[in-house]
mmCIF file of C-alpha atoms in Angstrom:
data_model
loop_
_atom_site.group_PDB
_atom_site.id
_atom_site.type_symbol
_atom_site.label_atom_id
_atom_site.label_comp_id
_atom_site.label_asym_id
_atom_site.label_seq_id
_atom_site.Cartn_x
_atom_site.Cartn_y
_atom_site.Cartn_z
ATOM 1 C CA UNK H 1 -1.293 48.423 -11.844
ATOM 2 C CA UNK H 2 -4.718 47.647 -10.423
ATOM 3 C CA UNK H 3 -4.901 44.541 -12.604
ATOM 4 C CA UNK H 4 -1.544 43.373 -11.246
ATOM 5 C CA UNK H 5 -2.651 43.899 -7.646
ATOM 6 C CA UNK H 6 -5.911 42.056 -8.285
ATOM 7 C CA UNK H 7 -3.992 39.184 -9.862
ATOM 8 C CA UNK H 8 -1.638 38.951 -6.890
ATOM 9 C CA UNK H 9 -4.537 39.000 -4.432
ATOM 10 C CA UNK H 10 -6.395 36.315 -6.384
ATOM 11 C CA UNK H 11 -3.244 34.188 -6.551
ATOM 12 C CA UNK H 12 -2.662 34.549 -2.811
ATOM 13 C CA UNK H 13 -6.256 33.605 -2.004
ATOM 14 C CA UNK H 14 -6.075 30.602 -4.330
ATOM 15 C CA UNK H 15 -2.799 29.465 -2.756
ATOM 16 C CA UNK H 16 -4.280 29.792 0.739
ATOM 17 C CA UNK H 17 -7.329 27.773 -0.249
ATOM 18 C CA UNK H 18 -5.161 25.045 -1.786
ATOM 19 C CA UNK H 19 -2.913 24.898 1.273
ATOM 20 C CA UNK H 20 -5.962 24.728 3.534
ATOM 21 C CA UNK H 21 -7.451 21.936 1.425
ATOM 22 C CA UNK H 22 -4.241 19.896 1.404
ATOM 23 C CA UNK H 23 -3.562 20.609 5.070
ATOM 24 C CA UNK H 24 -7.020 19.471 6.105
ATOM 25 C CA UNK H 25 -6.567 16.329 4.041
ATOM 26 C CA UNK H 26 -3.327 15.457 5.812
ATOM 27 C CA UNK H 27 -4.928 16.249 9.170
ATOM 28 C CA UNK H 28 -7.642 13.699 8.413
ATOM 29 C CA UNK H 29 -5.029 11.101 7.499
ATOM 30 C CA UNK H 30 -2.953 11.650 10.643
ATOM 31 C CA UNK H 31 -5.961 11.916 12.946
ATOM 32 C CA UNK H 32 -7.346 8.519 11.925
ATOM 33 C CA UNK H 33 -4.072 6.666 12.502
ATOM 34 C CA UNK H 34 -4.451 3.913 15.072
ATOM 35 C CA UNK H 35 -8.228 3.672 14.536
ATOM 36 C CA UNK H 36 -8.277 1.432 11.478
ATOM 37 C CA UNK H 37 -9.358 -2.200 11.185
ATOM 38 C CA UNK H 38 -6.653 -4.819 11.667
ATOM 39 C CA UNK H 39 -7.077 -7.201 8.766
ATOM 40 C CA UNK H 40 -4.966 -9.797 10.483
ATOM 41 C CA UNK H 41 -7.563 -10.266 13.202
ATOM 42 C CA UNK H 42 -10.658 -9.837 11.034
ATOM 43 C CA UNK H 43 -13.756 -11.678 12.177
ATOM 44 C CA UNK H 44 -17.074 -12.552 10.647
ATOM 45 C CA UNK H 45 -18.332 -9.141 11.727
ATOM 46 C CA UNK H 46 -15.679 -7.325 9.706
ATOM 47 C CA UNK H 47 -16.880 -5.058 6.933
ATOM 48 C CA UNK H 48 -16.254 -6.352 3.412
ATOM 49 C CA UNK H 49 -13.926 -4.011 1.565
ATOM 50 C CA UNK H 50 -12.087 -3.538 -1.691
ATOM 51 C CA UNK H 51 -8.658 -4.998 -1.034
ATOM 52 C CA UNK H 52 -5.345 -4.548 -2.810
ATOM 53 C CA UNK H 53 -2.057 -6.406 -2.410
ATOM 54 C CA UNK H 54 1.321 -6.006 -4.081
ATOM 55 C CA UNK H 55 3.148 -9.190 -5.083
ATOM 56 C CA UNK H 56 6.897 -8.693 -5.153
ATOM 57 C CA UNK H 57 7.911 -12.016 -6.758
ATOM 58 C CA UNK H 58 9.877 -14.816 -5.115
ATOM 59 C CA UNK H 59 9.735 -14.996 -1.346
ATOM 60 C CA UNK H 60 7.636 -11.853 -1.040
ATOM 61 C CA UNK H 61 4.898 -13.387 -3.175
ATOM 62 C CA UNK H 62 4.994 -16.631 -1.192
ATOM 63 C CA UNK H 63 4.643 -14.747 2.097
ATOM 64 C CA UNK H 64 1.834 -12.557 0.765
ATOM 65 C CA UNK H 65 -0.130 -15.593 -0.408
ATOM 66 C CA UNK H 66 0.335 -17.266 2.987
ATOM 67 C CA UNK H 67 -0.920 -14.062 4.591
ATOM 68 C CA UNK H 68 -3.982 -13.924 2.345
ATOM 69 C CA UNK H 69 -4.693 -17.601 2.992
ATOM 70 C CA UNK H 70 -4.862 -16.801 6.712
ATOM 71 C CA UNK H 71 -7.672 -14.283 6.145
ATOM 72 C CA UNK H 72 -11.354 -15.096 5.654
ATOM 73 C CA UNK H 73 -12.308 -14.388 2.039
ATOM 74 C CA UNK H 74 -15.381 -12.448 3.155
ATOM 75 C CA UNK H 75 -13.121 -9.681 4.462
ATOM 76 C CA UNK H 76 -12.939 -8.477 0.865
ATOM 77 C CA UNK H 77 -15.721 -7.606 -1.533
ATOM 78 C CA UNK H 78 -13.031 -7.721 -4.226
ATOM 79 C CA UNK H 79 -9.256 -8.059 -4.442
ATOM 80 C CA UNK H 80 -6.845 -6.282 -6.757
ATOM 81 C CA UNK H 81 -3.368 -7.793 -7.001
ATOM 82 C CA UNK H 82 -0.418 -5.938 -8.487
ATOM 83 C CA UNK H 83 2.542 -7.657 -10.139
ATOM 84 C CA UNK H 84 5.643 -6.328 -11.868
ATOM 85 C CA UNK H 85 5.778 -6.503 -15.656
ATOM 86 C CA UNK H 86 8.742 -8.895 -15.651
ATOM 87 C CA UNK H 87 7.254 -11.216 -13.012
ATOM 88 C CA UNK H 88 6.047 -14.356 -14.775
ATOM 89 C CA UNK H 89 5.117 -16.431 -11.730
ATOM 90 C CA UNK H 90 3.307 -14.401 -9.058
ATOM 91 C CA UNK H 91 -0.038 -14.209 -10.847
ATOM 92 C CA UNK H 92 -0.105 -17.981 -11.349
ATOM 93 C CA UNK H 93 0.735 -18.584 -7.679
ATOM 94 C CA UNK H 94 -2.001 -16.238 -6.536
ATOM 95 C CA UNK H 95 -4.687 -17.726 -8.766
ATOM 96 C CA UNK H 96 -3.842 -21.228 -7.529
ATOM 97 C CA UNK H 97 -4.010 -20.196 -3.851
ATOM 98 C CA UNK H 98 -6.716 -21.176 -1.374
ATOM 99 C CA UNK H 99 -7.678 -17.541 -0.967
ATOM 100 C CA UNK H 100 -8.296 -17.078 -4.699
ATOM 101 C CA UNK H 101 -10.336 -20.271 -4.714
ATOM 102 C CA UNK H 102 -12.434 -18.995 -1.800
ATOM 103 C CA UNK H 103 -13.053 -15.711 -3.611
ATOM 104 C CA UNK H 104 -14.127 -17.583 -6.726
ATOM 105 C CA UNK H 105 -16.526 -19.815 -4.799
ATOM 106 C CA UNK H 106 -18.229 -16.736 -3.378
ATOM 107 C CA UNK H 107 -18.366 -15.027 -6.759
ATOM 108 C CA UNK H 108 -16.045 -12.241 -5.631
ATOM 109 C CA UNK H 109 -13.825 -10.599 -8.263
ATOM 110 C CA UNK H 110 -10.041 -10.978 -8.386
ATOM 111 C CA UNK H 111 -8.235 -8.537 -10.671
ATOM 112 C CA UNK H 112 -4.545 -8.435 -11.556
ATOM 113 C CA UNK H 113 -2.761 -5.267 -12.668
ATOM 114 C CA UNK H 114 0.727 -5.201 -14.145
ATOM 115 C CA UNK H 115 3.035 -2.257 -13.488
ATOM 116 C CA UNK H 116 6.605 -1.511 -14.647
ATOM 117 C CA UNK H 117 9.421 -2.309 -12.255
ATOM 118 C CA UNK H 118 11.043 0.682 -10.627
ATOM 119 C CA UNK H 119 14.496 -0.819 -11.174
ATOM 120 C CA UNK H 120 15.797 -4.015 -12.704
ATOM 121 C CA UNK H 121 18.742 -5.937 -11.285
ATOM 122 C CA UNK H 122 21.961 -4.404 -12.618
ATOM 123 C CA UNK H 123 20.259 -1.291 -13.968
ATOM 124 C CA UNK H 124 22.237 1.944 -13.623
ATOM 125 C CA UNK H 125 21.145 4.419 -10.968
ATOM 126 C CA UNK H 126 20.789 7.194 -13.543
ATOM 127 C CA UNK H 127 18.358 5.336 -15.789
ATOM 128 C CA UNK H 128 16.536 4.001 -12.739
ATOM 129 C CA UNK H 129 15.401 7.576 -12.013
ATOM 130 C CA UNK H 130 13.233 7.517 -15.119
ATOM 131 C CA UNK H 131 11.972 3.963 -14.672
ATOM 132 C CA UNK H 132 11.077 4.753 -11.066
ATOM 133 C CA UNK H 133 9.052 7.768 -12.199
ATOM 134 C CA UNK H 134 7.273 5.623 -14.773
ATOM 135 C CA UNK H 135 6.519 2.943 -12.177
ATOM 136 C CA UNK H 136 5.271 5.562 -9.720
ATOM 137 C CA UNK H 137 2.856 7.042 -12.255
ATOM 138 C CA UNK H 138 1.551 3.576 -13.121
ATOM 139 C CA UNK H 139 1.086 2.805 -9.420
ATOM 140 C CA UNK H 140 -0.828 6.031 -8.860
ATOM 141 C CA UNK H 141 -3.131 5.207 -11.762
ATOM 142 C CA UNK H 142 -3.913 1.757 -10.327
ATOM 143 C CA UNK H 143 -4.715 3.185 -6.884
ATOM 144 C CA UNK H 144 -6.749 6.006 -8.410
ATOM 145 C CA UNK H 145 -8.924 3.742 -10.557
ATOM 146 C CA UNK H 146 -9.325 0.729 -8.248
ATOM 147 C CA UNK H 147 -10.185 2.838 -5.154
ATOM 148 C CA UNK H 148 -9.046 0.270 -2.545
ATOM 149 C CA UNK H 149 -10.285 0.421 1.029
ATOM 150 C CA UNK H 150 -7.210 -1.483 2.231
ATOM 151 C CA UNK H 151 -3.745 -1.966 0.735
ATOM 152 C CA UNK H 152 -1.630 -4.813 2.126
ATOM 153 C CA UNK H 153 2.134 -4.617 1.587
ATOM 154 C CA UNK H 154 4.965 -6.849 2.734
ATOM 155 C CA UNK H 155 8.277 -5.409 1.701
ATOM 156 C CA UNK H 156 9.179 -5.424 -2.014
ATOM 157 C CA UNK H 157 10.391 -2.132 -3.488
ATOM 158 C CA UNK H 158 7.378 -2.198 -5.791
ATOM 159 C CA UNK H 159 5.133 -1.490 -2.800
ATOM 160 C CA UNK H 160 6.515 1.972 -1.982
ATOM 161 C CA UNK H 161 4.656 3.932 -4.692
ATOM 162 C CA UNK H 162 1.385 2.275 -3.647
ATOM 163 C CA UNK H 163 1.812 3.350 -0.039
ATOM 164 C CA UNK H 164 2.659 6.892 -1.123
ATOM 165 C CA UNK H 165 -0.201 7.053 -3.642
ATOM 166 C CA UNK H 166 -2.696 5.871 -1.034
ATOM 167 C CA UNK H 167 -1.582 8.603 1.373
ATOM 168 C CA UNK H 168 -1.727 11.204 -1.399
ATOM 169 C CA UNK H 169 -5.256 10.327 -2.484
ATOM 170 C CA UNK H 170 -6.413 10.093 1.130
ATOM 171 C CA UNK H 171 -5.314 13.699 1.512
ATOM 172 C CA UNK H 172 -6.410 15.163 -1.812
ATOM 173 C CA UNK H 173 -9.525 13.107 -2.553
ATOM 174 C CA UNK H 174 -10.616 12.552 1.067
ATOM 175 C CA UNK H 175 -10.430 8.787 0.790
ATOM 176 C CA UNK H 176 -9.993 6.416 3.721
ATOM 177 C CA UNK H 177 -7.655 3.816 2.269
ATOM 178 C CA UNK H 178 -5.929 1.828 5.008
ATOM 179 C CA UNK H 179 -2.289 0.931 4.360
ATOM 180 C CA UNK H 180 -1.190 -2.197 6.225
ATOM 181 C CA UNK H 181 2.474 -3.176 6.091
ATOM 182 C CA UNK H 182 3.665 -6.607 7.216
ATOM 183 C CA UNK H 183 7.449 -6.926 7.390
ATOM 184 C CA UNK H 184 8.942 -10.079 5.913
ATOM 185 C CA UNK H 185 9.464 -13.097 8.164
ATOM 186 C CA UNK H 186 13.099 -13.074 7.035
ATOM 187 C CA UNK H 187 13.642 -9.758 8.817
ATOM 188 C CA UNK H 188 14.449 -10.769 12.378
ATOM 189 C CA UNK H 189 16.603 -7.919 13.716
ATOM 190 C CA UNK H 190 16.429 -5.106 11.175
ATOM 191 C CA UNK H 191 13.749 -3.763 8.847
ATOM 192 C CA UNK H 192 14.047 -4.075 5.097
ATOM 193 C CA UNK H 193 14.830 -0.917 3.120
ATOM 194 C CA UNK H 194 11.181 -0.653 2.091
ATOM 195 C CA UNK H 195 10.127 -1.198 5.685
ATOM 196 C CA UNK H 196 12.444 1.535 6.941
ATOM 197 C CA UNK H 197 11.157 4.032 4.401
ATOM 198 C CA UNK H 198 7.500 3.247 5.053
ATOM 199 C CA UNK H 199 8.082 3.373 8.817
ATOM 200 C CA UNK H 200 10.059 6.617 8.866
ATOM 201 C CA UNK H 201 7.782 8.386 6.375
ATOM 202 C CA UNK H 202 4.654 7.241 8.247
ATOM 203 C CA UNK H 203 3.174 5.753 5.073
ATOM 204 C CA UNK H 204 1.362 2.888 6.829
ATOM 205 C CA UNK H 205 -1.625 2.986 9.167
ATOM 206 C CA UNK H 206 -0.532 -0.274 10.782
ATOM 207 C CA UNK H 207 3.024 -1.611 10.738
ATOM 208 C CA UNK H 208 3.328 -5.283 11.701
ATOM 209 C CA UNK H 209 6.482 -7.288 12.414
ATOM 210 C CA UNK H 210 6.840 -11.019 12.966
ATOM 211 C CA UNK H 211 9.719 -10.897 15.457
ATOM 212 C CA UNK H 212 9.522 -9.350 18.915
ATOM 213 C CA UNK H 213 13.032 -7.897 18.628
ATOM 214 C CA UNK H 214 11.810 -5.581 15.871
ATOM 215 C CA UNK H 215 8.822 -4.432 17.914
ATOM 216 C CA UNK H 216 11.172 -3.644 20.804
ATOM 217 C CA UNK H 217 13.399 -1.634 18.477
ATOM 218 C CA UNK H 218 10.696 0.290 16.608
ATOM 219 C CA UNK H 219 8.040 1.890 18.823
ATOM 220 C CA UNK H 220 5.226 1.979 16.260
ATOM 221 C CA UNK H 221 5.800 -1.579 15.055
ATOM 222 C CA UNK H 222 3.230 -4.124 16.246
ATOM 223 C CA UNK H 223 4.362 -7.661 17.025
ATOM 224 C CA UNK H 224 1.887 -10.258 15.733
ATOM 225 C CA UNK H 225 3.993 -13.416 15.676
ATOM 226 C CA UNK H 226 4.439 -15.517 12.561
ATOM 227 C CA UNK H 227 1.670 -14.775 10.077
ATOM 228 C CA UNK H 228 3.317 -15.635 6.774
#
């Protein structure tokens, strides 16, 4: 009986400590919101950081590369790009961009990670549950090992696990990864599905839109004009 009581007390204390640890981590994340560096207005005085971007193929990749090209290369000490396993073009586009060339000239590393897609076109919703879990685990591993200071996202479904993983590790590992979401230029009156989820779940430190109508509709969205 005494052993059972001791076990229950130890379990309760352990649970309280874990909840306190996780709660303090989330408090740190929420408390720093609104105080992070805006990469879109970085200057020569900006601190170099480990950057990460997610390339979503097609138009998303084109917009992300335009966004990167608008930034000074010295903002990043290194850049990690993430592409989907079935995307055969995004990596080539990135490596031929002005931004990649600027990184190379300064001797700064550019790494590319490949992750499984959460869902392929035409894939059943049932099987997509398992592929989404696999993609999420792969995304968490990339964020865990690359330790980015800033993650830039612009709308593809592939970006969601990276936003969530960054928030998770900020809370559990006391990191300070900044998640910056830039909604697609094509979204003029309504957010994309990824944008809605990231906005409503508060997964981004800064949430930028390129059309004023969206900023008027969503209080926490920041209008920056056309950036990509």
